[in-house]
Short mmCIF file of C-alpha atoms and ligand atoms in Angstrom, two decimals:
data_model
loop_
_atom_site.label_atom_id
_atom_site.label_comp_id
_atom_site.label_asym_id
_atom_site.label_seq_id
_atom_site.Cartn_x
_atom_site.Cartn_y
_atom_site.Cartn_z
CA UNK X 1 152.36 -3.62 45.02
CA UNK X 2 148.84 -1.40 46.90
CA UNK X 3 147.66 0.71 44.55
CA UNK X 4 144.98 3.71 45.32
CA UNK X 5 142.29 4.13 43.14
CA UNK X 6 140.50 7.90 43.83
CA UNK X 7 138.73 10.42 41.32
CA UNK X 8 141.28 12.55 38.33
CA UNK X 9 142.87 15.70 38.92
CA UNK X 10 143.63 18.01 35.69
CA UNK X 11 146.62 17.78 37.26
CA UNK X 12 147.15 14.27 36.58
CA UNK X 13 146.52 14.66 33.31
CA UNK X 14 150.71 15.48 32.47
CA UNK X 15 152.00 12.69 34.23
CA UNK X 16 148.74 10.34 32.92
CA UNK X 17 149.80 11.78 29.05
CA UNK X 18 153.28 10.80 29.42
CA UNK X 19 152.22 7.51 30.73
CA UNK X 20 150.14 7.07 27.45
CA UNK X 21 152.45 7.92 25.12
CA UNK X 22 154.93 4.83 26.84
CA UNK X 23 152.07 2.66 26.84
CA UNK X 24 151.09 3.48 22.42
CA UNK X 25 154.47 2.84 21.64
CA UNK X 26 154.50 -0.81 23.70
CA UNK X 27 151.02 -1.36 22.99
CA UNK X 28 150.10 0.01 20.03
CA UNK X 29 147.50 1.22 22.44
CA UNK X 30 145.71 3.70 21.11
CA UNK X 31 145.09 2.64 17.28
CA UNK X 32 144.60 5.92 16.21
CA UNK X 33 147.79 6.80 18.21
CA UNK X 34 148.75 10.17 20.63
CA UNK X 35 149.19 13.45 18.72
CA UNK X 36 147.29 15.16 21.85
CA UNK X 37 147.45 12.32 24.53
CA UNK X 38 145.74 14.86 27.45
CA UNK X 39 143.09 16.40 24.74
CA UNK X 40 142.65 12.45 24.49
CA UNK X 41 142.25 12.16 27.76
CA UNK X 42 139.37 15.17 28.29
CA UNK X 43 136.76 12.77 27.23
CA UNK X 44 133.67 14.96 25.93
CA UNK X 45 130.91 12.41 27.81
CA UNK X 46 132.80 11.94 30.41
CA UNK X 47 130.75 10.84 33.27
CA UNK X 48 133.50 10.42 35.58
CA UNK X 49 137.70 9.56 35.56
CA UNK X 50 140.06 7.70 38.04
CA UNK X 51 143.56 7.43 38.56
CA UNK X 52 145.66 5.06 39.82
CA UNK X 53 148.30 6.02 42.12
CA UNK X 54 151.88 4.68 43.38
CA UNK X 55 154.15 6.20 45.45
CA UNK X 56 152.05 9.69 45.04
CA UNK X 57 152.75 9.37 40.33
CA UNK X 58 149.70 8.34 38.55
CA UNK X 59 150.45 5.48 36.83
CA UNK X 60 147.20 4.70 35.25
CA UNK X 61 143.35 5.66 34.36
CA UNK X 62 139.92 5.10 33.23
CA UNK X 63 136.68 7.32 32.36
CA UNK X 64 133.50 6.15 32.14
CA UNK X 65 131.73 8.57 29.89
CA UNK X 66 128.14 8.58 28.75
CA UNK X 67 126.38 6.29 25.67
CA UNK X 68 125.56 8.51 22.84
CA UNK X 69 124.45 6.58 19.07
CA UNK X 70 127.88 8.34 17.86
CA UNK X 71 129.16 5.16 19.75
CA UNK X 72 129.73 1.96 17.99
CA UNK X 73 129.55 -0.25 21.45
CA UNK X 74 126.03 1.60 22.01
CA UNK X 75 125.03 0.77 17.97
CA UNK X 76 125.82 -3.05 18.51
CA UNK X 77 124.41 -2.62 22.19
CA UNK X 78 121.77 -1.56 21.37
CA UNK X 79 120.54 -3.83 18.15
CA UNK X 80 121.77 -7.15 20.16
CA UNK X 81 119.43 -5.30 23.60
CA UNK X 82 116.73 -2.59 22.38
CA UNK X 83 117.68 -1.30 25.58
CA UNK X 84 118.40 2.73 25.26
CA UNK X 85 121.26 4.23 24.84
CA UNK X 86 120.72 7.05 27.64
CA UNK X 87 120.84 4.64 30.28
CA UNK X 88 124.62 2.61 28.84
CA UNK X 89 127.48 3.70 30.53
CA UNK X 90 130.53 3.14 28.53
CA UNK X 91 134.33 2.70 29.67
CA UNK X 92 136.66 3.83 27.92
CA UNK X 93 140.51 4.99 28.33
CA UNK X 94 142.11 2.29 30.53
CA UNK X 95 145.90 2.22 30.59
CA UNK X 96 148.52 1.22 33.13
CA UNK X 97 151.50 2.09 33.51
CA UNK X 98 154.06 -1.46 31.80
CA UNK X 99 156.23 -1.08 34.54
CA UNK X 100 153.50 -1.43 37.48
CA UNK X 101 151.34 -3.93 35.52
CA UNK X 102 150.21 -6.81 36.64
CA UNK X 103 149.46 -6.03 40.33
CA UNK X 104 145.66 -5.27 39.89
CA UNK X 105 145.53 -1.33 39.40
CA UNK X 106 143.65 -2.34 36.01
CA UNK X 107 140.75 -4.53 37.67
CA UNK X 108 140.64 -1.17 40.56
CA UNK X 109 140.21 1.52 38.03
CA UNK X 110 137.24 -1.00 35.70
CA UNK X 111 135.98 -1.86 39.16
CA UNK X 112 135.72 1.32 40.50
CA UNK X 113 134.30 2.64 36.61
CA UNK X 114 131.82 -0.84 36.70
CA UNK X 115 130.60 1.00 40.67
CA UNK X 116 129.81 3.78 39.14
CA UNK X 117 127.56 2.66 36.34
CA UNK X 118 125.54 0.35 38.55
CA UNK X 119 124.78 2.84 41.33
CA UNK X 120 123.62 4.63 38.80
CA UNK X 121 121.54 1.93 37.41
CA UNK X 122 123.07 2.55 33.23
CA UNK X 123 124.08 -1.15 31.45
CA UNK X 124 127.63 -1.03 31.28
CA UNK X 125 129.14 -2.05 27.66
CA UNK X 126 132.72 -1.38 25.69
CA UNK X 127 134.19 -2.53 22.51
CA UNK X 128 138.22 -3.54 22.85
CA UNK X 129 140.57 -4.07 20.24
CA UNK X 130 140.99 -8.34 19.75
CA UNK X 131 144.90 -7.19 19.71
CA UNK X 132 144.64 -6.49 23.87
CA UNK X 133 144.85 -9.33 24.67
CA UNK X 134 145.58 -8.85 28.73
CA UNK X 135 142.72 -6.37 28.84
CA UNK X 136 140.18 -9.20 26.99
CA UNK X 137 141.97 -11.33 29.92
CA UNK X 138 141.05 -8.78 32.47
CA UNK X 139 137.08 -8.00 31.15
CA UNK X 140 136.61 -12.21 31.27
CA UNK X 141 137.32 -12.44 34.66
CA UNK X 142 135.56 -9.01 35.78
CA UNK X 143 132.51 -11.20 34.31
CA UNK X 144 132.60 -9.42 30.60
CA UNK X 145 130.09 -11.27 28.33
CA UNK X 146 131.67 -11.15 24.50
CA UNK X 147 128.55 -10.03 22.19
CA UNK X 148 129.11 -9.07 18.92
CA UNK X 149 132.75 -8.32 16.30
CA UNK X 150 132.52 -5.17 15.31
CA UNK X 151 135.43 -3.55 12.95
CA UNK X 152 136.65 -0.51 14.22
CA UNK X 153 137.42 2.14 11.40
CA UNK X 154 139.80 5.11 12.80
CA UNK X 155 142.31 7.24 10.64
CA UNK X 156 142.37 7.17 7.15
CA UNK X 157 140.55 4.28 6.11
CA UNK X 158 141.98 1.71 8.65
CA UNK X 159 140.36 -1.24 10.23
CA UNK X 160 141.07 -3.14 12.98
CA UNK X 161 139.44 -5.86 14.71
CA UNK X 162 137.23 -5.53 17.71
CA UNK X 163 134.40 -6.76 19.94
CA UNK X 164 132.29 -5.51 21.79
CA UNK X 165 131.35 -7.15 25.56
CA UNK X 166 128.77 -6.10 28.41
CA UNK X 167 128.69 -6.61 31.84
CA UNK X 168 125.92 -7.48 34.01
CA UNK X 169 124.59 -5.71 36.91
CA UNK X 170 124.32 -8.46 38.81
CA UNK X 171 127.70 -9.97 37.77
CA UNK X 172 130.48 -10.00 41.34
CA UNK X 173 133.07 -7.18 40.45
CA UNK X 174 135.02 -9.35 43.31
C1 COA K 1 145.23 -4.01 30.17
C2 COA K 1 145.75 -3.05 31.20
C3 COA K 1 145.17 -2.35 31.63
C4 COA K 1 146.20 -3.49 32.40
O1 COA K 1 146.14 -3.70 33.92
P1 COA K 1 147.01 -4.08 34.97
O2 COA K 1 147.09 -3.28 36.33
O3 COA K 1 148.36 -5.37 34.41
O4 COA K 1 146.12 -5.10 35.18
P2 COA K 1 146.00 -6.34 36.78
O5 COA K 1 147.16 -5.97 36.74
O6 COA K 1 144.81 -5.70 37.13
O7 COA K 1 146.03 -7.56 35.66
C5 COA K 1 146.71 -7.61 34.15
C6 COA K 1 146.78 -9.75 34.82
O8 COA K 1 147.90 -9.73 33.49
C7 COA K 1 148.78 -10.91 34.45
N1 COA K 1 149.75 -10.39 34.94
C8 COA K 1 151.25 -10.19 35.16
N2 COA K 1 152.13 -9.68 35.16
C9 COA K 1 152.03 -9.13 34.07
C10 COA K 1 152.22 -8.00 33.46
N3 COA K 1 154.30 -7.81 33.89
N4 COA K 1 152.21 -7.75 32.47
C11 COA K 1 151.10 -7.60 32.51
N5 COA K 1 149.80 -8.76 32.98
C12 COA K 1 150.39 -9.06 33.81
C13 COA K 1 147.51 -10.02 35.85
O9 COA K 1 149.02 -11.70 36.54
C14 COA K 1 146.21 -9.89 35.32
O10 COA K 1 146.24 -11.56 35.69
P3 COA K 1 146.07 -11.97 36.26
O11 COA K 1 144.66 -12.46 37.47
O12 COA K 1 145.29 -13.67 35.26
O13 COA K 1 146.69 -13.18 37.25
C15 COA K 1 147.57 -3.04 30.99
O14 COA K 1 147.87 -4.52 30.38
C16 COA K 1 147.69 -1.60 29.81
O15 COA K 1 147.61 -0.93 29.98
N6 COA K 1 147.46 -2.52 28.39
C17 COA K 1 147.51 -1.43 27.43
C18 COA K 1 146.01 -0.48 27.14
C19 COA K 1 145.10 -1.69 26.79
O16 COA K 1 145.43 -2.54 26.23
N7 COA K 1 143.88 -1.09 27.01
C20 COA K 1 142.59 -1.74 26.97
C21 COA K 1 141.83 -1.03 26.09
S1 COA K 1 140.04 -1.25 25.74
#
């Protein structure tokens, strides 16, 4: 199976929202739930989003965001590196339709986000829930390096164990 990765269009959002509802039912991602899937996909700090397409149908997506001090991953990254949060990008909202997994769409989406961050000279960090083992394996294959644990807080006092990873600029994405 070969996938096309292209910049996301607004017209993709209804299909991606439907995919996200299925992803949540199967994988519990995102832990917050998907009460408003299209709203959740419109990230306020978006730099660029990409859609993975199969037979003209959106099957997955990723969003690259500009970090803000309120981001857990940005705070942890700054504590560890002393870096400037204004020069940090965070990939978020990565998911692929369960029917199209395991054929490289997730990797291509992540590579698109990493390439843009690198081309803009931005550092890259992100958090991932420890339960999302497939995602962690994918990130580690792309050269992501664990830097710290994090307790992701959500809802009414709930927490989910997570970790923060960084990807360096000279890391090969092949
Ligand atoms: C993480 C995720 C995006 C990966 O998407 P994907 O398109 O399956 O990714 P890839 O195909 O590039 O890589 C998946 C790996 O699992 C393997 N795999 C094989 N069959 C698979 C299957 N049926 N399902 C999932 N993975 C499979 C792939 O071969 C690959 O490993 P490998 O390179 O060692 O062989 C997807 O699993 C997902 O949407 N998970 C739920 C949401 C989530 O956790 N998002 C990340 C939040 S931080």
